[in-house]
Amino acid sequence: MRGRRFALLAVLILACAASGATVIAVPPESPPASTDAASAAFVYAGDAITVEAEPRQAIRGETTLDPGTEVTVSLRSTGDTEPRFVQRETVTVTPDGTFTAAVDFSQQRGGGTFSARLLYDGEVVDEAPGEIVASDGSTPGPTATPAEASSTPSTTTERTDERFLPGFPKSLLSGTVGDSVSIEITVSPGGTATLRIGGEEAGYETSATVRDDDGDGSVTVVFDTAAASDPERVLAVADDGDTLVSTTSDRAVSVPLDPGDYDLALYEGGHLADDDHLDDVGSLRLQSAPETESATPTTTPQAATPTVTTATSLATTVPLDGLDVVSPSVLGAGALVVGVLLGGAGVVLVGGALRR
């Protein structure tokens, strides 16, 4: 008799336990270790990057960026360097964390100077001064005597201050075909500059001459890629305090523009396509517009035929407050089935025990 009571008690305990929901907490995985921000810088000896007036002069640097990453070396003549120049080279980081740009200085003379900027993802990450020496390592030649200097008025004084050279604060830009892109340029306060977008390689070209009427030394040009063939709409200035002096545009281009890279060139004043007045270069990458997803008709899923199985095979894991837990709803459903079966068995045993 006592054995039957213990058996009955065990059945009732199992039935009660099976009808409850169980939550099993699993500790979350440890977060990945944080990494330091990537860095990149020019490497040179002395106070400036020194190159010879020869082709394929190496400008080197090192970085913590991943191998295969592209960085851009942008060079621009400074002071009274003649002939003036702007050059840009995109190079790839090597497996040992270095990069090298081979630049042609064969058209330059010793004694010139330049500024070097290193760009990654459109941002300037390092800057350095540079100097050009003659191919034999000496500084060039004759300098003007005081008499000669006084008899010939200088025409480059206003250009020796870098603040008055037009430039791109951000020379690598990106946008989407069909949208408008804002291109910021710096100019001398109250001065003018000419922006050219595209060129022969891109199959499209447009340009605008703008004036900084509010005297803040900056003009933002808005490029409407959806109006690429309309010279009246393709370019505008964002600030009412500035003036769009004139524009030109290629009417034969397809609208909208094709995705791809479009060169940016900035000239002093209204000197379009005059390399003697080229002050800075950049690039605009236009990406394809994202495809619009069409609505997909949905169907109501058929109700699944209930099956009897063990509670452990029905358990699923879902995130909850940073922990992985076994879903109570799933365990509850399985436990309910098992509980009904065990409860029925318990009733039978109880009835038998009472009859005895």
Short mmCIF file of C-alpha atoms in Angstrom, two decimals:
data_model
loop_
_atom_site.label_atom_id
_atom_site.label_comp_id
_atom_site.label_asym_id
_atom_site.label_seq_id
_atom_site.Cartn_x
_atom_site.Cartn_y
_atom_site.Cartn_z
CA MET A 1 0.00 0.00 0.00
CA ARG A 2 2.81 2.39 0.92
CA GLY A 3 4.60 1.61 -2.37
CA ARG A 4 1.51 2.57 -4.33
CA ARG A 5 1.30 5.90 -2.48
CA PHE A 6 4.91 6.73 -3.30
CA ALA A 7 4.29 5.88 -6.95
CA LEU A 8 1.20 8.10 -6.96
CA LEU A 9 3.13 10.97 -5.37
CA ALA A 10 5.93 10.66 -7.94
CA VAL A 11 3.44 10.80 -10.83
CA LEU A 12 1.76 13.91 -9.43
CA ILE A 13 5.12 15.69 -8.92
CA LEU A 14 6.18 14.91 -12.50
CA ALA A 15 2.87 16.19 -13.85
CA CYS A 16 3.16 19.48 -11.95
CA ALA A 17 6.76 19.98 -12.99
CA ALA A 18 5.97 19.25 -16.64
CA SER A 19 3.19 21.86 -16.76
CA GLY A 20 5.52 24.72 -15.72
CA ALA A 21 7.76 26.83 -17.99
CA THR A 22 11.50 26.56 -17.56
CA VAL A 23 13.97 29.32 -18.47
CA ILE A 24 17.58 28.25 -18.89
CA ALA A 25 20.07 31.14 -18.82
CA VAL A 26 23.22 30.82 -20.90
CA PRO A 27 26.04 33.34 -20.35
CA PRO A 28 26.59 35.56 -23.42
CA GLU A 29 29.74 35.31 -25.45
CA SER A 30 32.50 37.71 -24.53
CA PRO A 31 32.49 40.87 -26.73
CA PRO A 32 35.30 41.14 -29.27
CA ALA A 33 38.35 43.02 -28.13
CA SER A 34 38.38 46.66 -29.23
CA THR A 35 40.97 47.79 -31.73
CA ASP A 36 42.79 51.08 -31.88
CA ALA A 37 41.89 53.58 -34.60
CA ALA A 38 43.92 53.14 -37.77
CA SER A 39 46.65 55.69 -38.45
CA ALA A 40 48.71 56.70 -41.47
CA ALA A 41 51.58 59.15 -41.96
CA PHE A 42 54.31 60.19 -44.36
CA VAL A 43 57.84 58.96 -43.62
CA TYR A 44 60.75 61.29 -44.43
CA ALA A 45 64.03 62.57 -43.05
CA GLY A 46 64.54 66.13 -41.89
CA ASP A 47 61.95 68.87 -41.84
CA ALA A 48 60.35 68.17 -45.23
CA ILE A 49 59.81 65.54 -47.90
CA THR A 50 62.74 65.97 -50.30
CA VAL A 51 62.54 64.94 -53.97
CA GLU A 52 64.71 65.55 -57.02
CA ALA A 53 63.57 67.23 -60.21
CA GLU A 54 63.34 63.83 -61.90
CA PRO A 55 60.63 61.30 -62.82
CA ARG A 56 59.43 58.56 -60.44
CA GLN A 57 60.33 60.21 -57.17
CA ALA A 58 59.22 58.12 -54.21
CA ILE A 59 57.00 59.57 -51.50
CA ARG A 60 56.66 57.00 -48.73
CA GLY A 61 54.55 56.40 -45.67
CA GLU A 62 53.42 53.78 -43.22
CA THR A 63 50.05 52.90 -41.76
CA THR A 64 48.10 50.52 -39.57
CA LEU A 65 45.40 50.19 -42.24
CA ASP A 66 44.77 46.71 -43.62
CA PRO A 67 46.90 45.53 -46.58
CA GLY A 68 45.15 46.29 -49.86
CA THR A 69 43.56 49.50 -48.54
CA GLU A 70 43.84 52.47 -50.90
CA VAL A 71 45.18 55.85 -49.75
CA THR A 72 45.70 58.99 -51.82
CA VAL A 73 48.78 61.21 -51.93
CA SER A 74 47.86 64.75 -53.06
CA LEU A 75 50.60 67.27 -53.92
CA ARG A 76 50.30 70.98 -54.68
CA SER A 77 53.00 73.53 -55.41
CA THR A 78 53.45 76.32 -52.88
CA GLY A 79 55.07 79.73 -52.75
CA ASP A 80 56.51 81.00 -56.01
CA THR A 81 57.30 77.54 -57.43
CA GLU A 82 57.27 77.55 -61.22
CA PRO A 83 55.77 75.87 -63.08
CA ARG A 84 52.92 75.42 -60.65
CA PHE A 85 51.50 71.93 -60.34
CA VAL A 86 48.88 69.75 -58.71
CA GLN A 87 49.32 65.98 -58.69
CA ARG A 88 47.49 63.12 -57.06
CA GLU A 89 48.37 59.43 -56.82
CA THR A 90 46.27 56.62 -55.35
CA VAL A 91 48.37 53.81 -53.91
CA THR A 92 47.75 50.52 -52.10
CA VAL A 93 48.94 49.55 -48.63
CA THR A 94 51.40 46.63 -48.77
CA PRO A 95 51.39 43.61 -46.41
CA ASP A 96 54.14 45.21 -44.30
CA GLY A 97 52.01 48.31 -43.65
CA THR A 98 53.78 50.74 -46.01
CA PHE A 99 52.84 52.63 -49.18
CA THR A 100 54.85 54.39 -51.89
CA ALA A 101 53.71 56.92 -54.49
CA ALA A 102 55.95 57.39 -57.56
CA VAL A 103 55.58 61.02 -58.69
CA ASP A 104 57.00 62.74 -61.78
CA PHE A 105 58.88 65.96 -60.93
CA SER A 106 60.82 66.10 -64.21
CA GLN A 107 59.07 69.32 -65.29
CA GLN A 108 60.11 71.13 -62.12
CA ARG A 109 63.27 72.99 -61.20
CA GLY A 110 65.23 72.68 -58.01
CA GLY A 111 64.30 75.10 -55.27
CA GLY A 112 60.55 74.65 -55.59
CA THR A 113 58.32 73.74 -52.69
CA PHE A 114 55.05 71.87 -52.31
CA SER A 115 52.58 70.64 -49.74
CA ALA A 116 51.70 66.95 -49.42
CA ARG A 117 48.41 65.65 -48.07
CA LEU A 118 47.59 62.04 -47.27
CA LEU A 119 43.92 61.13 -47.62
CA TYR A 120 41.97 58.07 -46.54
CA ASP A 121 38.24 57.69 -47.11
CA GLY A 122 38.01 61.32 -48.21
CA GLU A 123 39.63 62.74 -45.07
CA VAL A 124 43.09 64.28 -44.64
CA VAL A 125 45.01 62.09 -42.17
CA ASP A 126 48.47 63.67 -42.51
CA GLU A 127 50.16 66.70 -44.05
CA ALA A 128 53.81 67.52 -44.69
CA PRO A 129 55.86 70.19 -46.47
CA GLY A 130 58.04 69.24 -49.42
CA GLU A 131 61.01 70.64 -51.32
CA ILE A 132 62.44 69.99 -54.77
CA VAL A 133 66.19 69.86 -55.34
CA ALA A 134 68.12 69.69 -58.60
CA SER A 135 68.96 66.20 -59.83
CA ASP A 136 72.53 66.51 -58.52
CA GLY A 137 71.18 67.33 -55.06
CA SER A 138 71.97 71.05 -55.21
CA THR A 139 69.65 74.01 -55.00
CA PRO A 140 69.31 75.83 -58.40
CA GLY A 141 70.71 78.53 -59.67
CA PRO A 142 71.17 82.18 -59.99
CA THR A 143 69.09 84.51 -57.86
CA ALA A 144 68.21 88.01 -58.92
CA THR A 145 70.46 90.87 -57.85
CA PRO A 146 68.91 93.65 -55.76
CA ALA A 147 68.88 95.94 -58.80
CA GLU A 148 67.12 93.34 -60.93
CA ALA A 149 64.65 92.58 -58.19
CA SER A 150 63.73 96.23 -57.74
CA SER A 151 63.32 96.85 -61.46
CA THR A 152 60.91 93.95 -61.96
CA PRO A 153 57.70 94.13 -59.93
CA SER A 154 56.61 90.85 -58.40
CA THR A 155 53.44 89.27 -59.75
CA THR A 156 53.29 86.34 -57.31
CA THR A 157 53.22 88.10 -53.93
CA GLU A 158 49.48 87.62 -53.47
CA ARG A 159 49.82 83.89 -54.14
CA THR A 160 52.56 83.09 -51.62
CA ASP A 161 50.01 82.82 -48.80
CA GLU A 162 48.37 79.37 -48.95
CA ARG A 163 45.15 80.74 -47.47
CA PHE A 164 44.42 82.51 -50.75
CA LEU A 165 44.76 79.46 -52.99
CA PRO A 166 41.43 77.87 -53.98
CA GLY A 167 41.17 74.30 -52.76
CA PHE A 168 38.95 71.38 -51.75
CA PRO A 169 38.70 70.91 -47.96
CA LYS A 170 37.51 67.38 -48.79
CA SER A 171 38.87 66.20 -52.12
CA LEU A 172 37.31 62.72 -52.26
CA LEU A 173 33.52 62.89 -52.41
CA SER A 174 30.75 60.38 -53.03
CA GLY A 175 27.10 60.57 -54.01
CA THR A 176 24.23 58.71 -55.64
CA VAL A 177 23.12 58.97 -59.26
CA GLY A 178 19.97 61.09 -59.43
CA ASP A 179 20.71 63.00 -56.22
CA SER A 180 22.44 66.33 -55.57
CA VAL A 181 26.02 66.47 -54.27
CA SER A 182 27.46 69.40 -52.29
CA ILE A 183 31.04 70.34 -53.20
CA GLU A 184 32.74 72.78 -50.84
CA ILE A 185 35.61 74.92 -52.10
CA THR A 186 37.76 77.53 -50.40
CA VAL A 187 38.63 80.79 -52.15
CA SER A 188 40.21 84.08 -51.20
CA PRO A 189 37.65 86.21 -49.33
CA GLY A 190 35.57 87.95 -52.00
CA GLY A 191 37.44 86.09 -54.75
CA THR A 192 36.36 83.86 -57.62
CA ALA A 193 37.20 80.32 -58.67
CA THR A 194 36.15 77.92 -61.41
CA LEU A 195 35.11 74.34 -60.69
CA ARG A 196 35.22 71.67 -63.38
CA ILE A 197 33.50 68.30 -62.97
CA GLY A 198 34.31 65.36 -65.25
CA GLY A 199 36.38 65.40 -68.39
CA GLU A 200 37.13 63.46 -71.55
CA GLU A 201 37.68 60.14 -69.79
CA ALA A 202 34.37 60.38 -67.93
CA GLY A 203 32.45 61.24 -71.12
CA TYR A 204 30.87 64.23 -69.40
CA GLU A 205 32.01 67.69 -68.34
CA THR A 206 30.40 70.66 -66.64
CA SER A 207 31.89 73.73 -64.99
CA ALA A 208 30.93 76.77 -62.96
CA THR A 209 32.63 80.03 -62.02
CA VAL A 210 31.59 81.19 -58.55
CA ARG A 211 32.26 84.28 -56.44
CA ASP A 212 32.48 84.55 -52.66
CA ASP A 213 30.34 87.66 -52.19
CA ASP A 214 29.88 87.28 -48.43
CA GLY A 215 33.64 87.22 -47.87
CA ASP A 216 33.77 84.09 -45.69
CA GLY A 217 36.37 82.39 -47.92
CA SER A 218 34.12 79.46 -48.78
CA VAL A 219 31.60 78.56 -51.49
CA THR A 220 29.49 75.39 -51.63
CA VAL A 221 28.51 74.31 -55.14
CA VAL A 222 25.48 72.00 -55.48
CA PHE A 223 25.75 69.51 -58.35
CA ASP A 224 22.34 68.15 -59.43
CA THR A 225 23.16 64.86 -61.17
CA ALA A 226 19.55 64.47 -62.34
CA ALA A 227 19.90 67.68 -64.40
CA ALA A 228 23.32 66.90 -65.85
CA SER A 229 22.40 68.02 -69.38
CA ASP A 230 20.74 71.29 -68.34
CA PRO A 231 23.26 74.13 -67.83
CA GLU A 232 20.56 76.22 -66.16
CA ARG A 233 19.96 73.70 -63.37
CA VAL A 234 22.95 71.40 -63.08
CA LEU A 235 25.04 73.68 -60.83
CA ALA A 236 24.05 76.17 -58.14
CA VAL A 237 25.47 77.79 -55.01
CA ALA A 238 24.06 76.76 -51.64
CA ASP A 239 24.47 80.14 -49.92
CA ASP A 240 22.52 83.24 -50.98
CA GLY A 241 25.59 85.27 -50.04
CA ASP A 242 27.59 83.75 -52.93
CA THR A 243 27.12 84.12 -56.68
CA LEU A 244 27.09 81.66 -59.56
CA VAL A 245 28.79 83.75 -62.25
CA SER A 246 28.51 81.33 -65.18
CA THR A 247 28.08 77.65 -66.04
CA THR A 248 28.72 75.33 -68.96
CA SER A 249 27.42 71.79 -69.42
CA ASP A 250 27.54 68.89 -71.86
CA ARG A 251 24.02 68.68 -73.32
CA ALA A 252 24.66 65.38 -75.11
CA VAL A 253 25.05 63.37 -71.93
CA SER A 254 22.49 60.78 -70.92
CA VAL A 255 20.40 61.62 -67.87
CA PRO A 256 20.89 60.51 -65.21
CA LEU A 257 24.66 60.22 -65.30
CA ASP A 258 26.34 56.84 -65.37
CA PRO A 259 27.82 55.58 -62.09
CA GLY A 260 31.59 56.03 -61.89
CA ASP A 261 34.40 58.38 -60.89
CA TYR A 262 34.37 62.01 -62.06
CA ASP A 263 37.44 64.23 -61.72
CA LEU A 264 37.20 67.55 -59.89
CA ALA A 265 39.49 70.44 -60.83
CA LEU A 266 39.63 73.90 -59.29
CA TYR A 267 41.11 76.93 -61.04
CA GLU A 268 41.92 80.42 -59.88
CA GLY A 269 39.43 83.04 -61.07
CA GLY A 270 37.81 82.21 -64.40
CA HIS A 271 40.82 80.41 -65.90
CA LEU A 272 39.06 77.19 -66.91
CA ALA A 273 41.36 74.41 -68.18
CA ASP A 274 44.44 76.62 -67.76
CA ASP A 275 47.01 74.41 -66.04
CA ASP A 276 49.03 77.45 -65.01
CA HIS A 277 46.11 78.37 -62.75
CA LEU A 278 45.14 74.88 -61.58
CA ASP A 279 45.01 75.01 -57.79
CA ASP A 280 43.57 71.70 -56.61
CA VAL A 281 42.14 68.40 -57.79
CA GLY A 282 39.69 65.92 -56.34
CA SER A 283 37.34 63.12 -57.29
CA LEU A 284 33.61 62.45 -57.10
CA ARG A 285 32.37 58.86 -57.05
CA LEU A 286 28.74 58.41 -58.11
CA GLN A 287 27.08 55.17 -57.08
CA SER A 288 23.99 53.54 -58.54
CA ALA A 289 20.69 54.36 -56.90
CA PRO A 290 19.41 51.48 -54.76
CA GLU A 291 16.78 49.35 -56.45
CA THR A 292 13.23 49.74 -55.16
CA GLU A 293 11.93 46.48 -53.77
CA SER A 294 8.58 45.43 -55.27
CA ALA A 295 5.84 44.23 -52.96
CA THR A 296 5.69 40.42 -52.79
CA PRO A 297 2.26 38.87 -52.12
CA THR A 298 2.16 36.94 -48.90
CA THR A 299 0.27 33.73 -48.19
CA THR A 300 -1.11 32.56 -44.88
CA PRO A 301 0.89 29.54 -43.70
CA GLN A 302 -1.05 26.33 -43.08
CA ALA A 303 -1.46 25.34 -39.47
CA ALA A 304 1.02 22.66 -38.53
CA THR A 305 -0.30 19.28 -37.42
CA PRO A 306 0.51 18.92 -33.72
CA THR A 307 2.94 16.17 -32.87
CA VAL A 308 3.90 14.65 -29.56
CA THR A 309 7.58 14.79 -28.79
CA THR A 310 9.88 15.45 -25.87
CA ALA A 311 10.13 18.91 -24.34
CA THR A 312 13.87 19.14 -25.00
CA SER A 313 13.42 18.74 -28.77
CA LEU A 314 11.00 21.70 -28.84
CA ALA A 315 13.30 24.14 -27.07
CA THR A 316 14.53 27.15 -29.00
CA THR A 317 17.08 29.76 -27.97
CA VAL A 318 16.27 33.49 -28.20
CA PRO A 319 18.16 36.56 -26.92
CA LEU A 320 16.78 38.32 -23.83
CA ASP A 321 18.55 41.25 -22.10
CA GLY A 322 22.02 40.16 -23.16
CA LEU A 323 21.42 36.45 -22.26
CA ASP A 324 20.55 33.43 -24.39
CA VAL A 325 17.44 31.80 -22.96
CA VAL A 326 15.23 28.89 -23.85
CA SER A 327 11.85 30.21 -24.98
CA PRO A 328 9.23 29.69 -22.25
CA SER A 329 6.42 29.58 -24.81
CA VAL A 330 7.98 26.64 -26.63
CA LEU A 331 8.79 24.73 -23.46
CA GLY A 332 5.30 25.48 -22.14
CA ALA A 333 3.67 23.99 -25.23
CA GLY A 334 5.73 20.81 -24.99
CA ALA A 335 5.26 20.61 -21.26
CA LEU A 336 1.49 20.96 -21.62
CA VAL A 337 1.32 17.90 -23.86
CA VAL A 338 3.49 15.84 -21.53
CA GLY A 339 1.56 17.13 -18.51
CA VAL A 340 -1.77 16.05 -19.97
CA LEU A 341 -0.45 12.56 -20.61
CA LEU A 342 1.12 12.22 -17.19
CA GLY A 343 -1.96 13.75 -15.54
CA GLY A 344 -4.17 11.19 -17.21
CA ALA A 345 -1.93 8.40 -16.00
CA GLY A 346 -2.07 9.89 -12.51
CA VAL A 347 -5.86 9.91 -12.50
CA VAL A 348 -5.91 6.26 -13.46
CA LEU A 349 -3.49 5.36 -10.67
CA VAL A 350 -5.40 7.45 -8.13
CA GLY A 351 -8.65 5.81 -9.10
CA GLY A 352 -7.11 2.38 -8.77
CA ALA A 353 -5.60 3.22 -5.40
CA LEU A 354 -8.92 4.48 -4.05
CA ARG A 355 -10.75 1.38 -5.19
CA ARG A 356 -8.28 -0.71 -3.25
#
